[in-house]
Tab-separated table of C-alpha atoms in Angstrom:
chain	number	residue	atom	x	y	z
A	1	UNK	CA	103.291	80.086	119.424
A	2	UNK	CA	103.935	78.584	122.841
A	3	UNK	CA	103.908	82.289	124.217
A	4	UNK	CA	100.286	82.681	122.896
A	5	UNK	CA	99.551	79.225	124.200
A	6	UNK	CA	99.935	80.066	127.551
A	7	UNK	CA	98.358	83.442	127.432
A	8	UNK	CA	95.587	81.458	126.036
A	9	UNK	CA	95.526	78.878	128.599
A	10	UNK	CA	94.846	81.480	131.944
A	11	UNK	CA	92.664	83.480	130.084
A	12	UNK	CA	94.385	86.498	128.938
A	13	UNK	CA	93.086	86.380	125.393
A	14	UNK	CA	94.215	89.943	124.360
A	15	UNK	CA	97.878	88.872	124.989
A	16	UNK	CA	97.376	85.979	123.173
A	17	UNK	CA	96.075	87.709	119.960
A	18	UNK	CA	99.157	90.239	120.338
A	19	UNK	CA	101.789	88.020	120.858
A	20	UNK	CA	100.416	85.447	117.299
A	21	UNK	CA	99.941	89.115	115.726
A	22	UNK	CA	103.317	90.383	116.555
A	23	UNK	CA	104.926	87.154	115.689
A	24	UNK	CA	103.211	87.317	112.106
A	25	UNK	CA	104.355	90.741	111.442
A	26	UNK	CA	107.741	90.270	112.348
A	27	UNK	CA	107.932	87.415	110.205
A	28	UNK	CA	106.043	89.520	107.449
A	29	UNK	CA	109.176	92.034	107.593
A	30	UNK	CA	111.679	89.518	107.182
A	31	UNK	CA	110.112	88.056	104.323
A	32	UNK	CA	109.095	84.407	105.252
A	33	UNK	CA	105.908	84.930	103.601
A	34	UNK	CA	104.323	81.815	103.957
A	35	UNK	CA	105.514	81.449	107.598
A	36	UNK	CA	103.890	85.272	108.224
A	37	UNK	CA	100.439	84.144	106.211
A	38	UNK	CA	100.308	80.813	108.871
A	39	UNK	CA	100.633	82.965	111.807
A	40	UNK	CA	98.704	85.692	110.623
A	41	UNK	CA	95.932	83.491	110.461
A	42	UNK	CA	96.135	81.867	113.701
A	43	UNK	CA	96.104	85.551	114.707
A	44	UNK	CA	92.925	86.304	113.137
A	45	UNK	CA	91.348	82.952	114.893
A	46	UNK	CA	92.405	83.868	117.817
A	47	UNK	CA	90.696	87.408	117.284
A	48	UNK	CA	87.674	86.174	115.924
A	49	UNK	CA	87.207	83.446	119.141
A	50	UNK	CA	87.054	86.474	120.982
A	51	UNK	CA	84.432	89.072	119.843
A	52	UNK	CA	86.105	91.490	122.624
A	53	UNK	CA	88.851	92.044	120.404
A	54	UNK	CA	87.823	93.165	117.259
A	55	UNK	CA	90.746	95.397	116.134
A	56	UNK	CA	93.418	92.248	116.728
A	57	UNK	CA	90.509	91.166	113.712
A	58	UNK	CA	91.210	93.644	111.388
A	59	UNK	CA	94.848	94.081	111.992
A	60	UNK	CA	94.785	90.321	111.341
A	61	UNK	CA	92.846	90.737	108.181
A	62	UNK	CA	95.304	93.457	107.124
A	63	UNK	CA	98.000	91.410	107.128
A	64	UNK	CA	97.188	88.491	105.838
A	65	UNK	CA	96.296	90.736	102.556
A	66	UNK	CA	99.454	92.210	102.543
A	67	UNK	CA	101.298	88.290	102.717
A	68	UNK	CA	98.603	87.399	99.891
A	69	UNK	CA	99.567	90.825	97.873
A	70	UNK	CA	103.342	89.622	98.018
A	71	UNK	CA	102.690	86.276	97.456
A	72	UNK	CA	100.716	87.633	93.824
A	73	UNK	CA	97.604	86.581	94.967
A	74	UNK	CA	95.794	89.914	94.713
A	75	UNK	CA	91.923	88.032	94.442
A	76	UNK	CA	92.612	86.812	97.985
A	77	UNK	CA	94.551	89.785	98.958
A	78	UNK	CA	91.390	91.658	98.026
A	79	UNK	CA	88.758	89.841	100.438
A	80	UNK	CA	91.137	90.500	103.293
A	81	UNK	CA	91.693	94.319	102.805
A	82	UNK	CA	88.365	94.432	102.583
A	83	UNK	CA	87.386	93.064	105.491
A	84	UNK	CA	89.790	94.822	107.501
A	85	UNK	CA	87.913	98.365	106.478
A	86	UNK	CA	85.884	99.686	109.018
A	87	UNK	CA	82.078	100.184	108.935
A	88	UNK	CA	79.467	102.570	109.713
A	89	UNK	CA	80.865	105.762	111.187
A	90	UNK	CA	84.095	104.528	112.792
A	91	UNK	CA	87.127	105.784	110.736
A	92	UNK	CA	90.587	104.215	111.911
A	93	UNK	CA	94.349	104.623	110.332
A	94	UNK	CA	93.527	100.809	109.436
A	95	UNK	CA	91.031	101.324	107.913
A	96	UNK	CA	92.309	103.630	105.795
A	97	UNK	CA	95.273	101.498	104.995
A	98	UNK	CA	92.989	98.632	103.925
A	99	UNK	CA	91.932	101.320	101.002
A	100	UNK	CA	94.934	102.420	99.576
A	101	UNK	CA	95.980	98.664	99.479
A	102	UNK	CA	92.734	97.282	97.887
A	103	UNK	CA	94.010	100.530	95.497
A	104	UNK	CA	97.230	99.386	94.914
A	105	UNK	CA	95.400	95.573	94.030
A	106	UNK	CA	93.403	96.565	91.710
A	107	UNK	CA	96.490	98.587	90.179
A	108	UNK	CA	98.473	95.379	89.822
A	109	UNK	CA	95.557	94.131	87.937
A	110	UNK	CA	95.462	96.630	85.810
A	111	UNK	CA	91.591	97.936	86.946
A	112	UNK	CA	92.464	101.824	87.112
A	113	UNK	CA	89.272	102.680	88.049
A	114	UNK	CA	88.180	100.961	90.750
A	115	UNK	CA	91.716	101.962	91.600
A	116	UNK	CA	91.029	105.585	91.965
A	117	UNK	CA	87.787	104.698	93.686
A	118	UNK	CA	89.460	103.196	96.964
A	119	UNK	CA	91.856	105.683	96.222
A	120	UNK	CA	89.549	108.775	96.254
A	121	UNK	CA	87.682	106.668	99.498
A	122	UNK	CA	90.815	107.107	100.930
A	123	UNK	CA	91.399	110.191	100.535
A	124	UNK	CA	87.980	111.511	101.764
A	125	UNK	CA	88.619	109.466	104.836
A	126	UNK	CA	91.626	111.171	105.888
A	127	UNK	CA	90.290	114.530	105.368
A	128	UNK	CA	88.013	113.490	108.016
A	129	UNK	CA	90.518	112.372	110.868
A	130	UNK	CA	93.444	114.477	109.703
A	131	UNK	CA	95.785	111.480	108.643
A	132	UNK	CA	98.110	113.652	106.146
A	133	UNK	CA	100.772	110.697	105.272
A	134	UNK	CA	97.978	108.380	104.658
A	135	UNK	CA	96.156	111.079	102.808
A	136	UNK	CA	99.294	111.635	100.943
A	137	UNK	CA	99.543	107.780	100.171
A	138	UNK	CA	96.149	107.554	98.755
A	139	UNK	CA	96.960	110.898	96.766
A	140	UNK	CA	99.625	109.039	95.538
A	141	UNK	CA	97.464	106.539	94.183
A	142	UNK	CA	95.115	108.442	92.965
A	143	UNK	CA	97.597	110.225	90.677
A	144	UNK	CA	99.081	106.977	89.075
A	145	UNK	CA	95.236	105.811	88.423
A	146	UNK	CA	94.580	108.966	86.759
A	147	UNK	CA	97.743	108.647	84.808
A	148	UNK	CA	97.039	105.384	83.592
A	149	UNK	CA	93.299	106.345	82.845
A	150	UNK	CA	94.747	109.424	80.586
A	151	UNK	CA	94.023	111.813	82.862
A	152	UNK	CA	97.327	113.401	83.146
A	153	UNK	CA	96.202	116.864	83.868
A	154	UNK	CA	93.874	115.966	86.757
A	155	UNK	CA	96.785	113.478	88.359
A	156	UNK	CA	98.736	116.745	88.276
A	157	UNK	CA	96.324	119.070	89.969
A	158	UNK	CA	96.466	115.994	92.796
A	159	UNK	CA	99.910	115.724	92.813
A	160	UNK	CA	100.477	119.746	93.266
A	161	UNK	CA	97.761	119.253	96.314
A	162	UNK	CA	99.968	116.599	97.674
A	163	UNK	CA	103.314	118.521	97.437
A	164	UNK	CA	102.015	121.575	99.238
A	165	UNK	CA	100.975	119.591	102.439
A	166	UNK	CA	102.225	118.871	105.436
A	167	UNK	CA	104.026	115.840	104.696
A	168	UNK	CA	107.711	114.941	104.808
A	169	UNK	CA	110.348	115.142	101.920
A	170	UNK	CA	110.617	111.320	101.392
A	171	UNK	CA	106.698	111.384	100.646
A	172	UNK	CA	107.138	114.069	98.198
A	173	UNK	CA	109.920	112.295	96.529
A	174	UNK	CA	107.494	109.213	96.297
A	175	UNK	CA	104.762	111.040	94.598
A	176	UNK	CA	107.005	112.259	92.081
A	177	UNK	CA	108.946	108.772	91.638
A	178	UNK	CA	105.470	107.047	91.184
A	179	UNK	CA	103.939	109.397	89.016
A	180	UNK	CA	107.242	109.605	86.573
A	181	UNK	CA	107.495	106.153	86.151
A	182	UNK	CA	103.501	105.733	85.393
A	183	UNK	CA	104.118	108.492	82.540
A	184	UNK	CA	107.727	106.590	81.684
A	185	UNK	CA	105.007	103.414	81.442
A	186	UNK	CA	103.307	105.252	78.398
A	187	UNK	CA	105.810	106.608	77.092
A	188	UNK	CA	105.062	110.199	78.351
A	189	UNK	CA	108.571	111.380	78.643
A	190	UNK	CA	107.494	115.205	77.776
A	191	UNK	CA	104.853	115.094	80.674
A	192	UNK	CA	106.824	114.022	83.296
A	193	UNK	CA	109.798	116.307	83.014
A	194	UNK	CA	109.029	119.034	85.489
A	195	UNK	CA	108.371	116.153	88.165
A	196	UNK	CA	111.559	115.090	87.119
A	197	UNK	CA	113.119	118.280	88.110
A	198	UNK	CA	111.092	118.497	91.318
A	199	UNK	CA	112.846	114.998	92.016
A	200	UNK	CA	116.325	115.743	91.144
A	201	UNK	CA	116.101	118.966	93.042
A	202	UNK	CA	114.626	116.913	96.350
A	203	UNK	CA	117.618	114.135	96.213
A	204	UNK	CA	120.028	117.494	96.036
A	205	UNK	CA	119.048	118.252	99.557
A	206	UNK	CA	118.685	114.273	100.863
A	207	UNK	CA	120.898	113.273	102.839
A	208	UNK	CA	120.634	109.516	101.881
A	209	UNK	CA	123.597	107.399	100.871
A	210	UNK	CA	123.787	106.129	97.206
A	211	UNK	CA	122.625	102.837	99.109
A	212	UNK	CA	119.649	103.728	100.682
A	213	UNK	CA	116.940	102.298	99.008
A	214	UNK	CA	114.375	104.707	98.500
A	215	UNK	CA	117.245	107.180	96.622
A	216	UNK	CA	117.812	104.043	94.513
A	217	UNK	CA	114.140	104.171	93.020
A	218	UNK	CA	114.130	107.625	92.737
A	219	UNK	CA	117.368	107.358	90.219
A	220	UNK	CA	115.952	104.328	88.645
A	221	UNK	CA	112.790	106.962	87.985
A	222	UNK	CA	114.961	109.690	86.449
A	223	UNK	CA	117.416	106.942	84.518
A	224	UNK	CA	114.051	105.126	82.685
A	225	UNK	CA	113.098	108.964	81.354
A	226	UNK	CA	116.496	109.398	80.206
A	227	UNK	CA	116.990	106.188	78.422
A	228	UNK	CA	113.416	106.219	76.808
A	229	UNK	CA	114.126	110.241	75.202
């Protein structure tokens, strides 16, 4: 905070912003929550005191929805996301990201589809800057709306345009993960077995440790099927 102070203080304003905004984020990371949300906001102050800097604003606005999405508090995690979308014709990767979260909101609140509306919004916004993991994201979402709306066919046409792009093999195993354990979430067991295989055949040729994280949700996927059959 004293860093920004003194930024502040011989008029470099920018650095200011960056250095509240980087503090917020890192603090975001580490999960002091409540710590990240108070700095996040003085970020967004800072941004807003200074019309010059308008994507410190909505970088500001994206994280304090992501602190309020963590913290459970998805109706204020909402406002933010959506005022760190962009308007008219400008199309940034923030602006995407603000879209798949206001997605994954809704989600949590059980409103699949308005869901798969920011989701689909998404979606056609990537296709228009060429942002494939983000368009692979908001795919992702897409697919688990669909799945919870009984729509299991069309999630899988999504899902099979997903696989075939140009994204990496962790992103593939993430569609699959999410979409299983939407179908485990109903009970779908039958439906989700060739993702299954998909999965199991993509962890084959990971080279992740049994601790890594991400292969720990991907077995957690394949265990719920097994234990619900």
């Amino acid at each position: 905070m004293r860093g920004a102070e003194a930024y502040g203080d011989i008029g470099l304003y920018e650095a200011a912003a960056d250095c509240t905004y980087t503090a917020a984020l890192h603090l975001y990371k580490a999960g002091h929550l409540d710590f990240a949300l108070s700095m996040a906001v003085e970020s967004l102050k800072r941004a807003t005191d200074n019309a010059a800097l308008p994507d410190y604003a909505r970088r500001s606005h994206y994280l304090i929805g992501c602190c309020y999405s963590s913290l459970g508090n998805t109706s204020e995690a909402q406002n933010h996301f959506a005022l760190a979308e962009e308007t008219g014709d400008l199309i940034t990767e923030m602006g995407v990201k603000a879209l798949i979260a206001k997605a994954s909101c809704y989600g949590r609140e059980g409103n699949w589809s308005l869901a798969l509306q920011e989701a689909e919004k998404a979606v056609s916004m990537t296709e228009k800057v060429r942002l494939e993991e983000l368009k692979a994201e908001a795919l992702i979402g897409a697919s688990v709306s669909l799945v919870n709306m009984g729509r299991v066919d069309k999630a899988g046409i999504l899902l099979r345009e997903l696989i075939v792009g140009p994204v990496t093999s962790a992103t593939k195993r993430k569609a699959y993960r999410e979409v299983i354990l939407a179908l485990a979430g109903l009970s779908l067991v039958s439906e989700s077995r060739p993702y299954e295989e998909e999965l199991k055949r993509l962890l084959e040729e990971s080279d992740q440790g049994p601790q890594n994280w991400e292969r720990v949700k991907d077995e957690w996927a394949l265990a719920k099927c097994a234990l619900l059959r």
